[in-house]
Amino acid sequence: MTHYLTKLYTPKPEWLALSRDERERFFIAVGMALPDLLAEGVEVVAMGRVDQTQPRAAPHTYFTVWRCPDSETLDALVTGIAQSGWLNYFDTVNAAGRA
């Protein structure tokens, strides 16, 4: 059964303190793990900036929506994001579940 992860995130001061090169290196490292996840059926559905003009908008800056074929793959995605160091640089909220 298909599962989704909506990740809301806002840069922390630690991210803002990085140079452009350091940020690029971080995203390159995170991106290197994507082929393995994609091979397992993980899909990026959408990414973008949270529209703060909408009523009751989330207080975060960005969002990503992921689709996973099952709960095990969803767990692997959430674990992989945490292991990447993402949580060191972004204040993050996850909304995940079965469709």
XYZ file of N, CA, C and O in Angstrom:
396
model
N 0.842 -1.176 0.000
C 0.000 0.000 0.000
C 0.892 1.245 0.000
O 1.862 1.305 0.732
N 0.561 2.204 -0.828
C 1.372 3.414 -0.988
C 1.366 4.264 0.280
O 0.333 4.448 0.919
N 2.546 4.766 0.620
C 2.726 5.670 1.758
C 3.311 6.982 1.250
O 4.031 6.994 0.248
N 3.008 8.056 1.965
C 3.520 9.381 1.617
C 4.232 9.993 2.807
O 3.890 9.727 3.958
N 5.214 10.813 2.501
C 5.908 11.623 3.498
C 5.876 13.059 3.007
O 6.332 13.347 1.893
N 5.296 13.933 3.806
C 5.391 15.362 3.548
C 6.328 15.918 4.595
O 6.101 15.766 5.795
N 7.402 16.503 4.121
C 8.431 17.053 5.003
C 8.361 18.569 4.896
O 8.452 19.128 3.813
N 8.151 19.222 6.030
C 8.188 20.677 6.116
C 9.484 21.052 6.808
O 9.847 20.438 7.817
N 10.187 22.051 6.279
C 11.478 22.370 6.879
C 11.845 23.842 6.699
O 11.415 24.502 5.764
N 12.649 24.286 7.653
C 13.140 25.662 7.683
C 14.622 25.618 8.016
O 15.032 24.885 8.931
N 15.444 26.367 7.297
C 16.875 26.392 7.611
C 17.147 26.873 9.036
O 16.522 27.823 9.505
N 18.086 26.190 9.695
C 18.560 26.596 11.017
C 19.749 27.543 10.853
O 20.352 27.611 9.765
N 20.133 28.235 11.923
C 21.325 29.090 11.850
C 22.568 28.334 11.386
O 23.422 28.907 10.701
N 22.663 27.042 11.709
C 23.812 26.233 11.277
C 23.896 26.162 9.755
O 24.986 26.152 9.191
N 22.747 26.091 9.096
C 22.715 26.070 7.634
C 23.097 27.436 7.088
O 23.886 27.545 6.154
N 22.531 28.450 7.658
C 22.777 29.814 7.191
C 24.241 30.213 7.355
O 24.741 31.056 6.603
N 24.930 29.587 8.306
C 26.340 29.894 8.548
C 27.272 29.228 7.536
O 28.438 29.616 7.422
N 26.775 28.228 6.796
C 27.616 27.543 5.817
C 27.856 28.432 4.597
O 26.999 29.219 4.200
N 29.016 28.240 4.002
C 29.303 28.934 2.747
C 28.503 28.276 1.626
O 27.982 27.160 1.775
N 28.462 28.933 0.497
C 27.773 28.363 -0.675
C 28.395 27.016 -1.059
O 27.683 26.059 -1.366
N 29.726 26.928 -1.038
C 30.405 25.678 -1.372
C 30.054 24.565 -0.387
O 29.843 23.416 -0.794
N 29.992 24.891 0.895
C 29.637 23.886 1.897
C 28.205 23.399 1.694
O 27.933 22.201 1.824
N 27.309 24.309 1.364
C 25.922 23.917 1.098
C 25.842 23.011 -0.125
O 25.139 21.997 -0.118
N 26.571 23.362 -1.179
C 26.571 22.537 -2.385
C 27.118 21.151 -2.103
O 26.560 20.151 -2.575
N 28.203 21.064 -1.343
C 28.778 19.755 -0.999
C 27.773 18.920 -0.211
O 27.654 17.707 -0.419
N 27.054 19.552 0.699
C 26.051 18.832 1.481
C 24.966 18.272 0.563
O 24.607 17.097 0.645
N 24.437 19.100 -0.336
C 23.378 18.636 -1.232
C 23.878 17.565 -2.199
O 23.138 16.642 -2.548
N 25.116 17.655 -2.614
C 25.698 16.605 -3.468
C 25.741 15.284 -2.706
O 25.364 14.234 -3.228
N 26.174 15.337 -1.444
C 26.235 14.120 -0.624
C 24.845 13.534 -0.413
O 24.652 12.311 -0.527
N 23.861 14.377 -0.133
C 22.489 13.888 0.037
C 21.989 13.286 -1.274
O 21.376 12.217 -1.295
N 22.272 13.954 -2.375
C 21.832 13.482 -3.683
C 22.423 12.143 -4.075
O 21.811 11.387 -4.842
N 23.598 11.824 -3.549
C 24.234 10.544 -3.889
C 23.437 9.361 -3.345
O 23.541 8.250 -3.879
N 22.640 9.578 -2.304
C 21.833 8.497 -1.737
C 20.517 8.311 -2.492
O 19.881 7.266 -2.370
N 20.129 9.290 -3.285
C 18.842 9.212 -3.972
C 18.710 8.048 -4.947
O 17.648 7.416 -4.981
N 19.723 7.716 -5.738
C 19.539 6.593 -6.664
C 19.124 5.299 -5.969
O 18.290 4.557 -6.494
N 19.674 5.024 -4.798
C 19.297 3.810 -4.064
C 17.832 3.851 -3.659
O 17.114 2.858 -3.765
N 17.384 5.025 -3.179
C 15.982 5.157 -2.786
C 15.065 5.070 -3.999
O 14.010 4.428 -3.938
N 15.455 5.699 -5.079
C 14.639 5.655 -6.298
C 14.517 4.225 -6.817
O 13.455 3.819 -7.295
N 15.589 3.463 -6.689
C 15.568 2.061 -7.111
C 14.595 1.240 -6.263
O 14.067 0.225 -6.727
N 14.351 1.686 -5.044
C 13.403 1.008 -4.149
C 11.970 1.476 -4.363
O 11.061 1.037 -3.672
N 11.770 2.417 -5.301
C 10.428 2.881 -5.619
C 10.030 4.198 -4.998
O 8.884 4.627 -5.125
N 10.954 4.865 -4.314
C 10.663 6.180 -3.732
C 10.590 7.205 -4.855
O 11.406 7.184 -5.775
N 9.599 8.090 -4.795
C 9.438 9.142 -5.795
C 9.295 10.488 -5.101
O 8.606 10.592 -4.085
N 9.931 11.494 -5.662
C 9.692 12.869 -5.223
C 8.483 13.356 -6.015
O 8.524 13.428 -7.243
N 7.394 13.671 -5.319
C 6.165 14.112 -5.960
C 6.206 15.616 -6.213
O 5.831 16.085 -7.280
N 6.674 16.365 -5.213
C 6.710 17.825 -5.341
C 7.665 18.409 -4.321
O 7.884 17.831 -3.261
N 8.229 19.564 -4.677
C 9.085 20.328 -3.768
C 8.757 21.799 -3.991
O 8.421 22.194 -5.113
N 8.880 22.591 -2.942
C 8.650 24.011 -3.147
C 8.700 24.805 -1.861
O 8.992 24.284 -0.790
N 8.397 26.070 -2.014
C 8.331 27.003 -0.896
C 6.894 27.023 -0.379
O 5.954 27.043 -1.172
N 6.727 27.007 0.930
C 5.397 27.088 1.535
C 4.810 28.468 1.242
O 5.465 29.484 1.454
N 3.598 28.489 0.730
C 2.904 29.737 0.405
C 2.324 30.321 1.692
O 1.271 29.888 2.165
N 3.014 31.293 2.243
C 2.608 31.891 3.515
C 1.373 32.780 3.387
O 0.836 33.228 4.396
N 0.902 33.026 2.163
C -0.300 33.843 1.992
C -1.574 33.022 2.164
O -2.663 33.587 2.237
N -1.446 31.697 2.225
C -2.617 30.842 2.398
C -3.074 30.841 3.857
O -2.245 30.905 4.768
N -4.379 30.770 4.087
C -4.871 30.707 5.466
C -4.282 29.508 6.205
O -4.148 28.425 5.637
N -3.915 29.723 7.455
C -3.389 28.675 8.341
C -2.144 27.996 7.761
O -1.933 26.794 7.926
N -1.337 28.762 7.060
C -0.117 28.229 6.443
C 0.820 27.662 7.511
O 0.921 28.195 8.626
N 1.506 26.596 7.153
C 2.518 26.022 8.040
C 3.618 27.052 8.261
O 3.953 27.815 7.354
N 4.209 27.079 9.445
C 5.236 28.074 9.740
C 6.606 27.765 9.140
O 7.555 28.481 9.406
N 6.702 26.715 8.357
C 7.986 26.351 7.759
C 8.162 27.014 6.397
O 7.215 27.499 5.794
N 9.395 27.009 5.912
C 9.745 27.705 4.680
C 9.536 26.842 3.443
O 9.071 27.337 2.415
N 9.880 25.566 3.511
C 9.860 24.685 2.348
C 9.103 23.395 2.637
O 8.907 23.027 3.797
N 8.726 22.689 1.559
C 8.096 21.378 1.694
C 8.627 20.448 0.607
O 9.069 20.890 -0.451
N 8.585 19.161 0.912
C 8.830 18.110 -0.069
C 7.801 17.022 0.185
O 7.529 16.674 1.332
N 7.219 16.491 -0.888
C 6.283 15.378 -0.794
C 6.922 14.179 -1.488
O 7.341 14.281 -2.641
N 7.018 13.074 -0.763
C 7.605 11.835 -1.261
C 6.529 10.760 -1.314
O 5.654 10.715 -0.452
N 6.610 9.863 -2.282
C 5.731 8.704 -2.367
C 6.603 7.452 -2.240
O 7.641 7.347 -2.899
N 6.143 6.527 -1.408
C 6.875 5.278 -1.174
C 5.930 4.101 -1.394
O 4.743 4.191 -1.082
N 6.448 2.993 -1.903
C 5.570 1.860 -2.203
C 5.031 1.136 -0.964
O 4.011 0.456 -1.057
N 5.690 1.291 0.193
C 5.248 0.578 1.392
C 5.863 1.226 2.633
O 6.685 2.134 2.534
N 5.443 0.746 3.802
C 5.898 1.342 5.058
C 7.391 1.106 5.298
O 8.064 1.964 5.884
N 7.914 -0.015 4.848
C 9.338 -0.296 5.040
C 10.199 0.704 4.267
O 11.217 1.181 4.767
N 9.776 1.015 3.062
C 10.518 1.974 2.246
C 10.385 3.370 2.837
O 11.358 4.140 2.858
N 9.214 3.707 3.337
C 9.022 4.985 4.025
C 9.964 5.086 5.216
O 10.636 6.109 5.407
N 10.044 4.033 6.011
C 10.955 4.024 7.163
C 12.403 4.219 6.719
O 13.160 4.958 7.361
N 12.784 3.575 5.627
C 14.152 3.720 5.112
C 14.412 5.158 4.663
O 15.498 5.700 4.893
N 13.421 5.784 4.043
C 13.566 7.175 3.613
C 13.741 8.103 4.807
O 14.672 8.915 4.838
N 12.883 7.975 5.806
C 12.971 8.832 6.991
C 14.306 8.619 7.702
O 14.967 9.583 8.106
N 14.731 7.372 7.826
C 16.018 7.064 8.464
C 17.165 7.639 7.656
O 18.096 8.242 8.217
N 17.121 7.474 6.347
C 18.189 7.985 5.484
C 18.312 9.501 5.553
O 19.422 10.039 5.590
N 17.178 10.192 5.594
C 17.215 11.652 5.703
C 17.881 12.050 7.016
O 18.743 12.929 7.040
N 17.499 11.396 8.099
C 18.100 11.702 9.407
C 19.603 11.414 9.406
O 20.397 12.216 9.913
N 20.003 10.294 8.820
C 21.416 9.918 8.795
C 22.247 10.843 7.909
O 23.465 10.929 8.083
N 21.611 11.534 6.987
C 22.338 12.422 6.086
C 22.872 13.669 6.783
O 23.693 14.385 6.225
N 22.385 13.940 7.980
C 22.758 15.172 8.674
C 21.752 16.288 8.466
O 21.934 17.405 8.944
N 20.675 15.984 7.756
C 19.648 16.977 7.435
C 19.143 17.703 8.685
O 18.965 18.924 8.685
N 18.919 16.932 9.752
C 18.345 17.510 10.969
C 19.309 18.453 11.684
O 18.893 19.237 12.526
N 20.590 18.392 11.338
C 21.558 19.343 11.888
C 21.362 20.737 11.305
O 21.747 21.724 11.926
N 20.801 20.794 10.101
C 20.718 22.049 9.361
C 19.303 22.584 9.163
O 19.130 23.741 8.792
N 18.287 21.729 9.369
C 16.915 22.162 9.101
C 15.990 21.745 10.234
O 16.029 20.600 10.690
N 15.165 22.691 10.678
C 14.083 22.388 11.598
C 13.017 21.688 10.762
O 12.550 22.250 9.764
N 12.650 20.465 11.137
C 11.862 19.604 10.262
C 10.648 19.038 10.973
O 10.733 18.652 12.134
N 9.542 18.975 10.237
C 8.330 18.287 10.683
C 7.971 17.283 9.604
O 7.988 17.612 8.414
N 7.654 16.062 10.014
C 7.229 15.025 9.081
C 5.751 14.735 9.273
O 5.282 14.592 10.407
N 5.037 14.610 8.168
C 3.676 14.097 8.171
C 3.709 12.911 7.225
O 3.968 13.079 6.034
N 3.502 11.711 7.757
C 3.641 10.508 6.954
C 2.492 9.564 7.233
O 1.932 9.560 8.330
N 2.171 8.763 6.225
C 1.156 7.746 6.432
C 0.759 7.062 5.144
O 1.215 7.412 4.062
N -0.133 6.095 5.311
C -0.630 5.313 4.195
C -1.718 6.098 3.469
O -2.535 6.760 4.092
N -1.724 5.993 2.162
C -2.747 6.697 1.366
C -4.032 5.910 1.403
O -4.037 4.696 1.478
